[in-house]
PDB file of C-alpha atoms in Angstrom:
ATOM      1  CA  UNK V 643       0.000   0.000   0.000  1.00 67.00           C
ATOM      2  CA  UNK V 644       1.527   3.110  -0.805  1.00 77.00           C
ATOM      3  CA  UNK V 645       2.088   6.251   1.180  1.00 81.00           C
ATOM      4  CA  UNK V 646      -1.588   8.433  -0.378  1.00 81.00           C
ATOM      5  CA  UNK V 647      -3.600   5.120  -0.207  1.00 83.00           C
ATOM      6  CA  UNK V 648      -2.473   5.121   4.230  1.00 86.00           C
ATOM      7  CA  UNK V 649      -2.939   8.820   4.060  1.00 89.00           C
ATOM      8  CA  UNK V 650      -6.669   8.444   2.833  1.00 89.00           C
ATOM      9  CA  UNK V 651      -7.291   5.217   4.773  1.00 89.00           C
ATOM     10  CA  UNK V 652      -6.387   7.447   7.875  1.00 90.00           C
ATOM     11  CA  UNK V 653      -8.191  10.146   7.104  1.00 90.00           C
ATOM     12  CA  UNK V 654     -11.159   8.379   6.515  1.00 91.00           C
ATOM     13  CA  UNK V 655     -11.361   6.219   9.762  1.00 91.00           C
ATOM     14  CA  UNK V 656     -10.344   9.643  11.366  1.00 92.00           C
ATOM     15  CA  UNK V 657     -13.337  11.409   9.927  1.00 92.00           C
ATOM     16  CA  UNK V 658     -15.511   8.558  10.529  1.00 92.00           C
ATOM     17  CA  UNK V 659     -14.339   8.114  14.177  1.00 92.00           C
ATOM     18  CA  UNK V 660     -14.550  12.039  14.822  1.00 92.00           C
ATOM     19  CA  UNK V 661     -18.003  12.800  13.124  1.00 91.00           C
ATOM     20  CA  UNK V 662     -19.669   9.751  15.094  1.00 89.00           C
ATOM     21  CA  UNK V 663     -18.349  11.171  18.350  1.00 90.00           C
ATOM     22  CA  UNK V 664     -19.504  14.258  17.520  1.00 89.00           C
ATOM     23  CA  UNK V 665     -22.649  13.519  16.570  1.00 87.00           C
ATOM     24  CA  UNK V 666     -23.010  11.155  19.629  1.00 87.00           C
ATOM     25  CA  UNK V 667     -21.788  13.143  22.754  1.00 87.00           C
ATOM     26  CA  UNK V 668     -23.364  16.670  21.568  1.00 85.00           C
ATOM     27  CA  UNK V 669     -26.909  17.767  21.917  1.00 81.00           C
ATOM     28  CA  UNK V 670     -27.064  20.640  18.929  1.00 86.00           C
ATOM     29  CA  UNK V 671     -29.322  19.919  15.805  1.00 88.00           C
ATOM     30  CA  UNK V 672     -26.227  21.425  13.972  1.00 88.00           C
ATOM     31  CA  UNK V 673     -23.530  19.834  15.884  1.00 89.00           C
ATOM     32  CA  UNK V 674     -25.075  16.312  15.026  1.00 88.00           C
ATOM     33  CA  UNK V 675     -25.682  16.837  11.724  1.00 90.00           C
ATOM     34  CA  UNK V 676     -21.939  18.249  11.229  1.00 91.00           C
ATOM     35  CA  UNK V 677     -20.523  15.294  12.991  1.00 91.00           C
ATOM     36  CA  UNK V 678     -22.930  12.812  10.587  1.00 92.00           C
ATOM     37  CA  UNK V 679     -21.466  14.798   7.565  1.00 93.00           C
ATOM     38  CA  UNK V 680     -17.910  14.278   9.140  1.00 93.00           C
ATOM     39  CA  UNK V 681     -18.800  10.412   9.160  1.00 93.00           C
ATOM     40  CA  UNK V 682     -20.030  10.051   5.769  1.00 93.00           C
ATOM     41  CA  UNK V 683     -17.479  11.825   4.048  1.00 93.00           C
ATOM     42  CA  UNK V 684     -15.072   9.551   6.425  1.00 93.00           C
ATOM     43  CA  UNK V 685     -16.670   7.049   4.987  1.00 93.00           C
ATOM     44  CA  UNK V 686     -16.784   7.988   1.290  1.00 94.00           C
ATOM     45  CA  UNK V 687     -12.476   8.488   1.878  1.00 92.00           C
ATOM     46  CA  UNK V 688     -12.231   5.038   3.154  1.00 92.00           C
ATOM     47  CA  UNK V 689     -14.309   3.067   0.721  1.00 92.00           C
ATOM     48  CA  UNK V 690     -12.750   4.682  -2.305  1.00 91.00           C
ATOM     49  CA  UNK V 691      -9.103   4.406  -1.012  1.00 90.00           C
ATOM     50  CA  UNK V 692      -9.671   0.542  -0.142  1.00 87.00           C
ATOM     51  CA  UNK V 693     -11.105   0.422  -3.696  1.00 87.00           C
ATOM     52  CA  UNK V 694      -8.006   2.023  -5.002  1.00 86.00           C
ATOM     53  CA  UNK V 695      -5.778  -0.111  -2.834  1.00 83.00           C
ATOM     54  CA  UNK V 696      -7.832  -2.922  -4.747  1.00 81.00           C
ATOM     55  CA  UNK V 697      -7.304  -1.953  -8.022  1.00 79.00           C
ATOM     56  CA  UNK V 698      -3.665  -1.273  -7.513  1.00 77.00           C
ATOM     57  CA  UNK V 699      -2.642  -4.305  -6.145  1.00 71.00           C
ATOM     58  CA  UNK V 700      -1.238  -7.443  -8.045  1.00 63.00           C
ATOM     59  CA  UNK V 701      -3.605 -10.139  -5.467  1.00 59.00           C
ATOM     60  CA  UNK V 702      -6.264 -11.465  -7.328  1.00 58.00           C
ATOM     61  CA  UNK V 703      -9.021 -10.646  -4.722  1.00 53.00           C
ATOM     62  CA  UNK V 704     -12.031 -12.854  -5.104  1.00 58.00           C
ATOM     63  CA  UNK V 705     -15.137 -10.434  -5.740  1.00 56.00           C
ATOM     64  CA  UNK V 706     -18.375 -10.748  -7.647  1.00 59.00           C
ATOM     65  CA  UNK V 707     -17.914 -11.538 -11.406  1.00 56.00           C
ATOM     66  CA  UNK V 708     -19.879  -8.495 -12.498  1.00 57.00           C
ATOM     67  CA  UNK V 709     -17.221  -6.137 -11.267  1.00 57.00           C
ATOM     68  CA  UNK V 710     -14.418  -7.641 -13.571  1.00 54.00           C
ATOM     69  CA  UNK V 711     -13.941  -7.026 -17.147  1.00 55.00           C
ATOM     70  CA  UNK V 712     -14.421 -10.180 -19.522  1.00 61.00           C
ATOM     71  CA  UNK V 713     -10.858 -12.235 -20.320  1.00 62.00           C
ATOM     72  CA  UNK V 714      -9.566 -11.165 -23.538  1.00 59.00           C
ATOM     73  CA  UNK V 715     -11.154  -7.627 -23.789  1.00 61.00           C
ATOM     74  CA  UNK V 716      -8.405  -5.307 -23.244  1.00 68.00           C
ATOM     75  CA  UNK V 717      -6.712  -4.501 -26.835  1.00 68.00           C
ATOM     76  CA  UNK V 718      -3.383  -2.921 -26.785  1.00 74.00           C
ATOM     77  CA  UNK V 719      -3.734   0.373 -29.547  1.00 77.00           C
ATOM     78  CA  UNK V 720      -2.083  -1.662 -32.122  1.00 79.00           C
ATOM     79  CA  UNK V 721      -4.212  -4.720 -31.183  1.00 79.00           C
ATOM     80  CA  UNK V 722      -7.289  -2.977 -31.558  1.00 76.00           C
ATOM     81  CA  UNK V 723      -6.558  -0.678 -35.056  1.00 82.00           C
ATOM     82  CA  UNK V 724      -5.580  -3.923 -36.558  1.00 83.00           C
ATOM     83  CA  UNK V 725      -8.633  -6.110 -35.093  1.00 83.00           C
ATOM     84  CA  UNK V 726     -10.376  -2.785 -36.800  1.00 86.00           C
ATOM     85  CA  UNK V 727      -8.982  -3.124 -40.024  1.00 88.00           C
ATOM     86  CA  UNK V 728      -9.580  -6.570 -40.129  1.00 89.00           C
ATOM     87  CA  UNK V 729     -13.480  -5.979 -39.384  1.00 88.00           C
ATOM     88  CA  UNK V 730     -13.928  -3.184 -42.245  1.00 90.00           C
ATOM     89  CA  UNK V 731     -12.419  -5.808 -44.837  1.00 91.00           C
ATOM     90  CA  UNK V 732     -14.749  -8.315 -43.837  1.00 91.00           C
ATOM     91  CA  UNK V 733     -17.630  -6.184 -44.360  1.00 89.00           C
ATOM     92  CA  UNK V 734     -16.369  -4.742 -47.328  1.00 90.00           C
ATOM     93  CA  UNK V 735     -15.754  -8.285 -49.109  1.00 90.00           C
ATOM     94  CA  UNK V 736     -19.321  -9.720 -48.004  1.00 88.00           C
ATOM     95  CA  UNK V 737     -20.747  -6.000 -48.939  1.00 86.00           C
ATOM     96  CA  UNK V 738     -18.667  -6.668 -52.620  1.00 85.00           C
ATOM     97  CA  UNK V 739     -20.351 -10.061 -52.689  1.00 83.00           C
ATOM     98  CA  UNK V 740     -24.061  -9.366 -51.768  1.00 78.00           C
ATOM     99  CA  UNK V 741     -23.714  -6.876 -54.397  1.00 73.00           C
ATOM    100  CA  UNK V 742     -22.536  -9.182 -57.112  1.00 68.00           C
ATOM    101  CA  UNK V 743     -25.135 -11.516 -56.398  1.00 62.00           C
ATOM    102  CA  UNK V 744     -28.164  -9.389 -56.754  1.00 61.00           C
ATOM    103  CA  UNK V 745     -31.366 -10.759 -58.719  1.00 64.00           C
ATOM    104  CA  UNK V 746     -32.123  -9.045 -61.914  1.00 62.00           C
ATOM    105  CA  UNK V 747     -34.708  -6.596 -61.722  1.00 63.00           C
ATOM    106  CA  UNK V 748     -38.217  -7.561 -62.606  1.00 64.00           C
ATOM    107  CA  UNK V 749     -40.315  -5.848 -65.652  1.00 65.00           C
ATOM    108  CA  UNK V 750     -43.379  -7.084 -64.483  1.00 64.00           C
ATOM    109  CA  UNK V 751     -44.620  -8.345 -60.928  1.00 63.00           C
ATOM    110  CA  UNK V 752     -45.360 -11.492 -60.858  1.00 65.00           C
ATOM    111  CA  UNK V 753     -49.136 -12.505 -59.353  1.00 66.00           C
ATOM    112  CA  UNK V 754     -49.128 -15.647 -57.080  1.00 68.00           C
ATOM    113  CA  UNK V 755     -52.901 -16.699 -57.280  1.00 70.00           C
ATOM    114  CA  UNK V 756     -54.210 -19.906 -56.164  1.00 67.00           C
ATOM    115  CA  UNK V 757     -55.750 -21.980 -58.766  1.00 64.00           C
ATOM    116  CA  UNK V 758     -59.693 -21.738 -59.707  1.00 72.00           C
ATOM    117  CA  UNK V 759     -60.694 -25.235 -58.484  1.00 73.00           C
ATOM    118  CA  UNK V 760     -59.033 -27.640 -56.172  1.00 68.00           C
ATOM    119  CA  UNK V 761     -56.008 -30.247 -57.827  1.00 68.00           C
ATOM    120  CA  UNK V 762     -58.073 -33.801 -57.929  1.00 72.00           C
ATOM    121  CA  UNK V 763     -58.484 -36.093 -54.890  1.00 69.00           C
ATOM    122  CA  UNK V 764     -55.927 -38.792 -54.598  1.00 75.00           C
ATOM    123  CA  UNK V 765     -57.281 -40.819 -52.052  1.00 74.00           C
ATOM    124  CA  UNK V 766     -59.890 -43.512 -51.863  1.00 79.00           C
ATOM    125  CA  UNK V 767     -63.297 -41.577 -50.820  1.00 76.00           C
ATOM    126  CA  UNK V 768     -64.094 -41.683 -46.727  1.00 75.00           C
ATOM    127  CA  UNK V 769     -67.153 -44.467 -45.543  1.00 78.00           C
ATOM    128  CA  UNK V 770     -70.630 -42.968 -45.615  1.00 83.00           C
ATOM    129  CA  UNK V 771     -72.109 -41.972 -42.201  1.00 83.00           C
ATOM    130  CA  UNK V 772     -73.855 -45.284 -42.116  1.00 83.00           C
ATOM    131  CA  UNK V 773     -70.627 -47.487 -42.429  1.00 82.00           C
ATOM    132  CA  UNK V 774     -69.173 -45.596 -39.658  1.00 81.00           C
ATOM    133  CA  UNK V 775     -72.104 -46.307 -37.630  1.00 81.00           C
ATOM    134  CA  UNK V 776     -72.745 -49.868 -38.434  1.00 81.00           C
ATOM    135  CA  UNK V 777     -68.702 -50.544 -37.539  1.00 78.00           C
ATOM    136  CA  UNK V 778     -68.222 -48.542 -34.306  1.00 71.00           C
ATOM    137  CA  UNK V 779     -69.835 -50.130 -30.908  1.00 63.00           C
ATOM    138  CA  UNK V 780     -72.157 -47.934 -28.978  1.00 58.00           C
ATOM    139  CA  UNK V 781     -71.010 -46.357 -26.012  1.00 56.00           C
ATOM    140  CA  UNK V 782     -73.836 -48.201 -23.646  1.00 55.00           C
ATOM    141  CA  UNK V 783     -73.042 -51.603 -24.860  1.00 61.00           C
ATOM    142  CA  UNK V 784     -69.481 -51.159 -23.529  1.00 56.00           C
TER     143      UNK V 784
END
């Protein structure tokens, strides 16, 4: 830890520690909300120096997977002009070939309609009502 990061950790439990006396031994309206003031800006100090401490440090600390950037996100400059470049050619080639490939124009729209009467039935005709009835048991003699 260097020598700002104990400065600011200090400060901040000093502030803390100070406003929360303050706020507790006085009476005042003004006094306690000075000394709660005093304690969250102590507070504020602390968290972000411990958070800078954090960052600054080679320790892998183990903290929620949401704070941390992905693996293999961070591009050096060169890294990410040439990943760049390498994106615009690819669009440009499959731009070149969608282009090459369009359909020819058409001179006259073409109506889908559905034919005037139904294509023939190709299947043997379904058994009269009477069949059906004749073949299938009644529900009261089972």
């Amino acid at each position: 830890m260097s020598l700002q990061h104990r400065w600011q950790v200090s400060l901040g439990i000093l502030l803390a520690v100070a406003g929360l006396l303050l706020a507790m031994i006085t009476m005042h309206l003004y006094l306690v909300l000075f000394g709660m003031f005093m304690v969250c800006l102590g507070l504020f100090i602390l968290i972000h120096a411990l958070c800078m401490v954090i960052k600054s440090s080679h320790v892998a600390v183990p903290v929620h997977f949401l704070l941390h950037p992905r693996t293999g996100t961070r591009y050096t400059h060169h890294q990410a002009i040439a990943v760049q470049r390498r994106l615009d050619r690819i669009r440009r080639a499959i731009k070149e070939q969608s282009s090459a490939v369009q359909p020819p124009p058409l001179s006259e729209p073409i109506e889908l309609s559905l034919p005037g009467t139904p294509p023939p039935w190709q299947m043997e005709p379904p058994p009269s009502y009477e069949t059906v009835m004749k073949t299938t048991t009644a529900i009261d003699q089972l």
